[in-house]
Every structure is written in structure tokens, then in C-alpha cells.
Amino acid sequence: MTQPGAASHPTYADEQAERYAFVRALLDRMMPPPANVVELGAAPGDQSLGLARAGYSVTAVDLGIASDDWSERPRGSMETALSEQGVELVTWDLEQTPYPLEDQSFDIVLLTEVLEHLREYPARSLVEARRLLRTGGLLVLTTPNAAYVGNRLRLAVGRTVYTPIGDWLYGLPHA
């Protein structure tokens, strides 16, 4: 699904639809609404919005720099959409601990396609995720799969599956 009037190329949400559906089905089965969810690294906000529409109470945490660039939307789109859906947005760098959230305040912590973007020691984020979870809570963590068929095909034709070094050295934080 592309945005009306947008170019015909898929949006970030389109590309992530399978992951969003998988996570949503997992949450619905293991801890259905109205569970309290925090999505750490929420840009561009589509997953948080979908969960809020499904009846979850959602807090989205994101860096607040270029959040809309992930979806090629106008600046401020993510913040506006989250606000309209009742999702609390906390602007925070996940590499700065402790996070400005209360201990044991969430039933579910989501770290989907985020851990690999952290430049510092990512175990700190896992410690924080544990701190935020209530007893019996659920941590959902996903990372890219370098062995995925699409990545294998890219490698077979001489393309890389890795982030360019320039992004790591000079790009936006966590790009």
C-alpha cells in the first residue's frame, strides 16, 4: 500500500508489513489488548499505531531525529499520527540509560529491528527492557536476518546487505 499521490515504490510500512503482522499475531496470542506496550525505537510509528488501533495501550520511544525519513513522510507526521491515536511519544536516545520510564511499567517491550542500530553496547538496552517489564511480561526482539533469501540474492549479484560505513561514521545517529 503506497500513500495516495506518492510514487509507486513501496513504503517502509509496506516492506515491514510481514514483520508487523507476525509481531501483532504473537502479541494477540500471548498478551492480548489492553496490555501496556512500549516500543523502543518506534520510527516511523506504524507498528505503534497499529497496536494502538488494536486496543493496546502504547508508548513509543524514539530518538526524534529524522523519524519521518523512514517512511518518506513530511516532518512531524509520526508525532502527529501518534498523538491522534493516543500513543504517548517519549523522545529519547536508547543508548542513554536509564530510560525515563518507570520500573515494571509495561506488559510488553518491543525492540524490533532496533538492536543492530545501537552503536554502543546493546546489552544496556536489554537491561533497560528487563527493568521496564512487569513480572510475567513479554520481550519481543527482532533483528535483520543476513541469511534471508533476499539478502542472499543481493550478495549473489555483488550487492551488499550491510549499512555503508559512511552512515556509521557520519550519518544520522542510529541510521
mmCIF file of C-alpha atoms in Angstrom:
data_model
loop_
_atom_site.group_PDB
_atom_site.id
_atom_site.type_symbol
_atom_site.label_atom_id
_atom_site.label_comp_id
_atom_site.label_asym_id
_atom_site.label_seq_id
_atom_site.Cartn_x
_atom_site.Cartn_y
_atom_site.Cartn_z
ATOM 1 C CA MET A 1 0.000 0.000 0.000
ATOM 2 C CA THR A 2 1.583 3.262 -1.081
ATOM 3 C CA GLN A 3 0.448 6.640 0.091
ATOM 4 C CA PRO A 4 -2.095 8.432 -2.131
ATOM 5 C CA GLY A 5 -0.279 10.625 -4.611
ATOM 6 C CA ALA A 6 3.060 9.063 -3.719
ATOM 7 C CA ALA A 7 5.443 7.376 -6.090
ATOM 8 C CA SER A 8 4.616 3.755 -6.852
ATOM 9 C CA HIS A 9 7.518 2.352 -4.838
ATOM 10 C CA PRO A 10 6.672 0.543 -1.601
ATOM 11 C CA THR A 11 6.770 2.464 1.659
ATOM 12 C CA TYR A 12 8.765 1.377 4.687
ATOM 13 C CA ALA A 13 5.498 0.141 6.250
ATOM 14 C CA ASP A 14 4.834 -1.950 3.136
ATOM 15 C CA GLU A 15 8.288 -3.508 3.394
ATOM 16 C CA GLN A 16 7.773 -4.250 7.100
ATOM 17 C CA ALA A 17 4.168 -5.480 6.849
ATOM 18 C CA GLU A 18 5.101 -9.145 7.293
ATOM 19 C CA ARG A 19 7.073 -8.389 10.470
ATOM 20 C CA TYR A 20 4.315 -6.138 11.828
ATOM 21 C CA ALA A 21 1.737 -8.887 11.227
ATOM 22 C CA PHE A 22 3.932 -11.516 12.861
ATOM 23 C CA VAL A 23 4.522 -9.365 15.954
ATOM 24 C CA ARG A 24 0.840 -8.452 16.177
ATOM 25 C CA ALA A 25 -0.244 -12.120 15.969
ATOM 26 C CA LEU A 26 2.319 -13.059 18.626
ATOM 27 C CA LEU A 27 1.077 -10.337 20.982
ATOM 28 C CA ASP A 28 -2.581 -11.158 20.359
ATOM 29 C CA ARG A 29 -1.874 -14.795 21.260
ATOM 30 C CA MET A 30 0.443 -14.265 24.232
ATOM 31 C CA MET A 31 -0.745 -10.993 25.756
ATOM 32 C CA PRO A 32 -3.855 -9.530 24.082
ATOM 33 C CA PRO A 33 -5.224 -5.991 24.478
ATOM 34 C CA PRO A 34 -5.467 -3.956 26.582
ATOM 35 C CA ALA A 35 -1.868 -4.841 27.539
ATOM 36 C CA ASN A 36 0.514 -1.944 28.094
ATOM 37 C CA VAL A 37 3.217 -1.853 25.360
ATOM 38 C CA VAL A 38 6.379 0.188 24.934
ATOM 39 C CA GLU A 39 8.044 0.191 21.528
ATOM 40 C CA LEU A 40 11.691 1.152 21.861
ATOM 41 C CA GLY A 41 12.923 2.676 18.605
ATOM 42 C CA ALA A 42 9.464 3.296 17.169
ATOM 43 C CA ALA A 43 10.145 5.272 13.960
ATOM 44 C CA PRO A 44 8.294 5.620 11.673
ATOM 45 C CA GLY A 45 5.495 4.768 14.129
ATOM 46 C CA ASP A 46 3.416 2.393 12.010
ATOM 47 C CA GLN A 47 3.778 -0.567 14.385
ATOM 48 C CA SER A 48 2.835 1.536 17.433
ATOM 49 C CA LEU A 49 -0.152 2.959 15.562
ATOM 50 C CA GLY A 50 -1.375 -0.490 14.522
ATOM 51 C CA LEU A 51 -1.125 -1.795 18.061
ATOM 52 C CA ALA A 52 -2.977 1.226 19.459
ATOM 53 C CA ARG A 53 -5.754 0.727 16.898
ATOM 54 C CA ALA A 54 -5.981 -2.904 18.042
ATOM 55 C CA GLY A 55 -6.649 -1.809 21.617
ATOM 56 C CA TYR A 56 -3.196 -1.908 23.192
ATOM 57 C CA SER A 57 -2.062 0.949 25.414
ATOM 58 C CA VAL A 58 1.106 2.094 23.628
ATOM 59 C CA THR A 59 4.108 4.225 24.481
ATOM 60 C CA ALA A 60 6.528 4.892 21.615
ATOM 61 C CA VAL A 61 10.146 5.796 22.361
ATOM 62 C CA ASP A 62 12.254 7.247 19.585
ATOM 63 C CA LEU A 63 15.291 9.424 19.035
ATOM 64 C CA GLY A 64 13.227 12.202 17.484
ATOM 65 C CA ILE A 65 15.753 12.859 14.712
ATOM 66 C CA ALA A 66 14.597 12.133 11.166
ATOM 67 C CA SER A 67 11.819 9.838 12.435
ATOM 68 C CA ASP A 68 9.707 10.566 9.366
ATOM 69 C CA ASP A 69 12.559 9.853 6.937
ATOM 70 C CA TRP A 70 11.992 6.115 7.417
ATOM 71 C CA SER A 71 8.619 6.453 5.709
ATOM 72 C CA GLU A 72 9.362 9.415 3.429
ATOM 73 C CA ARG A 73 6.590 11.410 5.102
ATOM 74 C CA PRO A 74 6.603 15.137 5.845
ATOM 75 C CA ARG A 75 8.389 16.207 9.028
ATOM 76 C CA GLY A 76 6.166 15.849 12.085
ATOM 77 C CA SER A 77 3.928 13.156 10.562
ATOM 78 C CA MET A 78 4.895 10.462 13.058
ATOM 79 C CA GLU A 79 4.389 12.706 16.069
ATOM 80 C CA THR A 80 1.002 13.910 14.793
ATOM 81 C CA ALA A 81 -0.243 10.410 13.952
ATOM 82 C CA LEU A 82 0.830 9.020 17.326
ATOM 83 C CA SER A 83 -0.841 11.872 19.171
ATOM 84 C CA GLU A 84 -4.084 11.468 17.215
ATOM 85 C CA GLN A 85 -4.150 7.741 18.077
ATOM 86 C CA GLY A 86 -3.454 8.342 21.790
ATOM 87 C CA VAL A 87 0.076 6.915 21.716
ATOM 88 C CA GLU A 88 2.436 8.571 24.170
ATOM 89 C CA LEU A 89 5.682 9.609 22.460
ATOM 90 C CA VAL A 90 8.848 9.788 24.531
ATOM 91 C CA THR A 91 11.811 11.344 22.744
ATOM 92 C CA TRP A 92 14.934 9.586 23.987
ATOM 93 C CA ASP A 93 18.264 8.164 22.815
ATOM 94 C CA LEU A 94 18.168 4.450 23.652
ATOM 95 C CA GLU A 95 21.900 4.448 24.328
ATOM 96 C CA GLN A 96 21.387 6.813 27.266
ATOM 97 C CA THR A 97 20.412 4.881 30.363
ATOM 98 C CA PRO A 98 18.335 4.746 32.419
ATOM 99 C CA TYR A 99 15.335 5.409 30.175
ATOM 100 C CA PRO A 100 12.861 7.992 31.529
ATOM 101 C CA LEU A 101 10.214 5.338 32.217
ATOM 102 C CA GLU A 102 9.099 3.745 35.459
ATOM 103 C CA ASP A 103 10.300 0.319 36.616
ATOM 104 C CA GLN A 104 7.931 -2.561 35.812
ATOM 105 C CA SER A 105 5.509 -0.288 33.956
ATOM 106 C CA PHE A 106 4.892 -2.385 30.811
ATOM 107 C CA ASP A 107 3.450 -5.777 29.981
ATOM 108 C CA ILE A 108 5.309 -5.859 26.654
ATOM 109 C CA VAL A 109 8.593 -4.343 25.481
ATOM 110 C CA LEU A 110 9.199 -4.283 21.720
ATOM 111 C CA LEU A 111 12.689 -3.946 20.246
ATOM 112 C CA THR A 112 12.012 -4.756 16.602
ATOM 113 C CA GLU A 113 14.792 -4.053 14.094
ATOM 114 C CA VAL A 114 16.461 -1.702 16.606
ATOM 115 C CA LEU A 115 19.230 -3.502 18.473
ATOM 116 C CA GLU A 116 21.507 -3.620 15.423
ATOM 117 C CA HIS A 117 21.337 0.193 15.115
ATOM 118 C CA LEU A 118 22.824 0.854 18.536
ATOM 119 C CA ARG A 119 26.438 1.965 18.271
ATOM 120 C CA GLU A 120 27.317 1.416 21.900
ATOM 121 C CA TYR A 121 26.993 -1.793 23.909
ATOM 122 C CA PRO A 122 23.414 -3.005 23.150
ATOM 123 C CA ALA A 123 23.190 -5.138 26.296
ATOM 124 C CA ARG A 124 22.399 -1.919 28.194
ATOM 125 C CA SER A 125 19.162 -1.663 26.224
ATOM 126 C CA LEU A 126 18.290 -5.233 27.155
ATOM 127 C CA VAL A 127 18.898 -4.464 30.835
ATOM 128 C CA GLU A 128 16.591 -1.465 30.493
ATOM 129 C CA ALA A 129 13.966 -3.572 28.725
ATOM 130 C CA ARG A 130 14.028 -6.004 31.658
ATOM 131 C CA ARG A 131 13.691 -3.134 34.127
ATOM 132 C CA LEU A 132 10.606 -1.842 32.307
ATOM 133 C CA LEU A 133 8.842 -5.219 32.171
ATOM 134 C CA ARG A 134 6.306 -6.239 34.766
ATOM 135 C CA THR A 135 6.603 -9.719 36.265
ATOM 136 C CA GLY A 136 5.437 -12.167 33.620
ATOM 137 C CA GLY A 137 5.973 -9.560 30.890
ATOM 138 C CA LEU A 138 6.976 -10.255 27.314
ATOM 139 C CA LEU A 139 10.075 -9.024 25.455
ATOM 140 C CA VAL A 140 9.791 -9.174 21.667
ATOM 141 C CA LEU A 141 13.098 -8.707 19.883
ATOM 142 C CA THR A 142 13.763 -8.990 16.159
ATOM 143 C CA THR A 143 16.866 -8.283 14.088
ATOM 144 C CA PRO A 144 17.584 -8.495 10.360
ATOM 145 C CA ASN A 145 18.467 -11.909 9.034
ATOM 146 C CA ALA A 146 21.591 -11.814 6.860
ATOM 147 C CA ALA A 147 20.734 -15.331 5.606
ATOM 148 C CA TYR A 148 17.303 -14.230 4.347
ATOM 149 C CA VAL A 149 16.729 -15.224 0.704
ATOM 150 C CA GLY A 150 16.525 -11.588 -0.433
ATOM 151 C CA ASN A 151 19.877 -10.862 1.176
ATOM 152 C CA ARG A 152 21.399 -13.966 -0.390
ATOM 153 C CA LEU A 153 20.276 -12.736 -3.798
ATOM 154 C CA ARG A 154 21.779 -9.297 -3.173
ATOM 155 C CA LEU A 155 25.091 -10.908 -2.251
ATOM 156 C CA ALA A 156 24.950 -13.228 -5.297
ATOM 157 C CA VAL A 157 24.769 -10.243 -7.660
ATOM 158 C CA GLY A 158 27.555 -8.403 -5.867
ATOM 159 C CA ARG A 159 25.475 -6.042 -3.722
ATOM 160 C CA THR A 160 25.969 -5.587 -0.015
ATOM 161 C CA VAL A 161 23.443 -6.181 2.746
ATOM 162 C CA TYR A 162 25.346 -4.013 5.202
ATOM 163 C CA THR A 163 24.997 -0.359 6.117
ATOM 164 C CA PRO A 164 27.536 1.828 4.294
ATOM 165 C CA ILE A 165 30.476 2.814 6.510
ATOM 166 C CA GLY A 166 29.708 6.486 5.862
ATOM 167 C CA ASP A 167 26.381 6.100 7.642
ATOM 168 C CA TRP A 168 28.174 4.704 10.694
ATOM 169 C CA LEU A 169 30.832 7.394 10.722
ATOM 170 C CA TYR A 170 28.988 10.479 9.512
ATOM 171 C CA GLY A 171 25.313 9.637 9.174
ATOM 172 C CA LEU A 172 22.416 10.274 11.455
ATOM 173 C CA PRO A 173 22.678 8.534 14.811
ATOM 174 C CA HIS A 174 21.346 5.009 14.605
ATOM 175 C CA ALA A 175 20.728 5.131 10.834
#
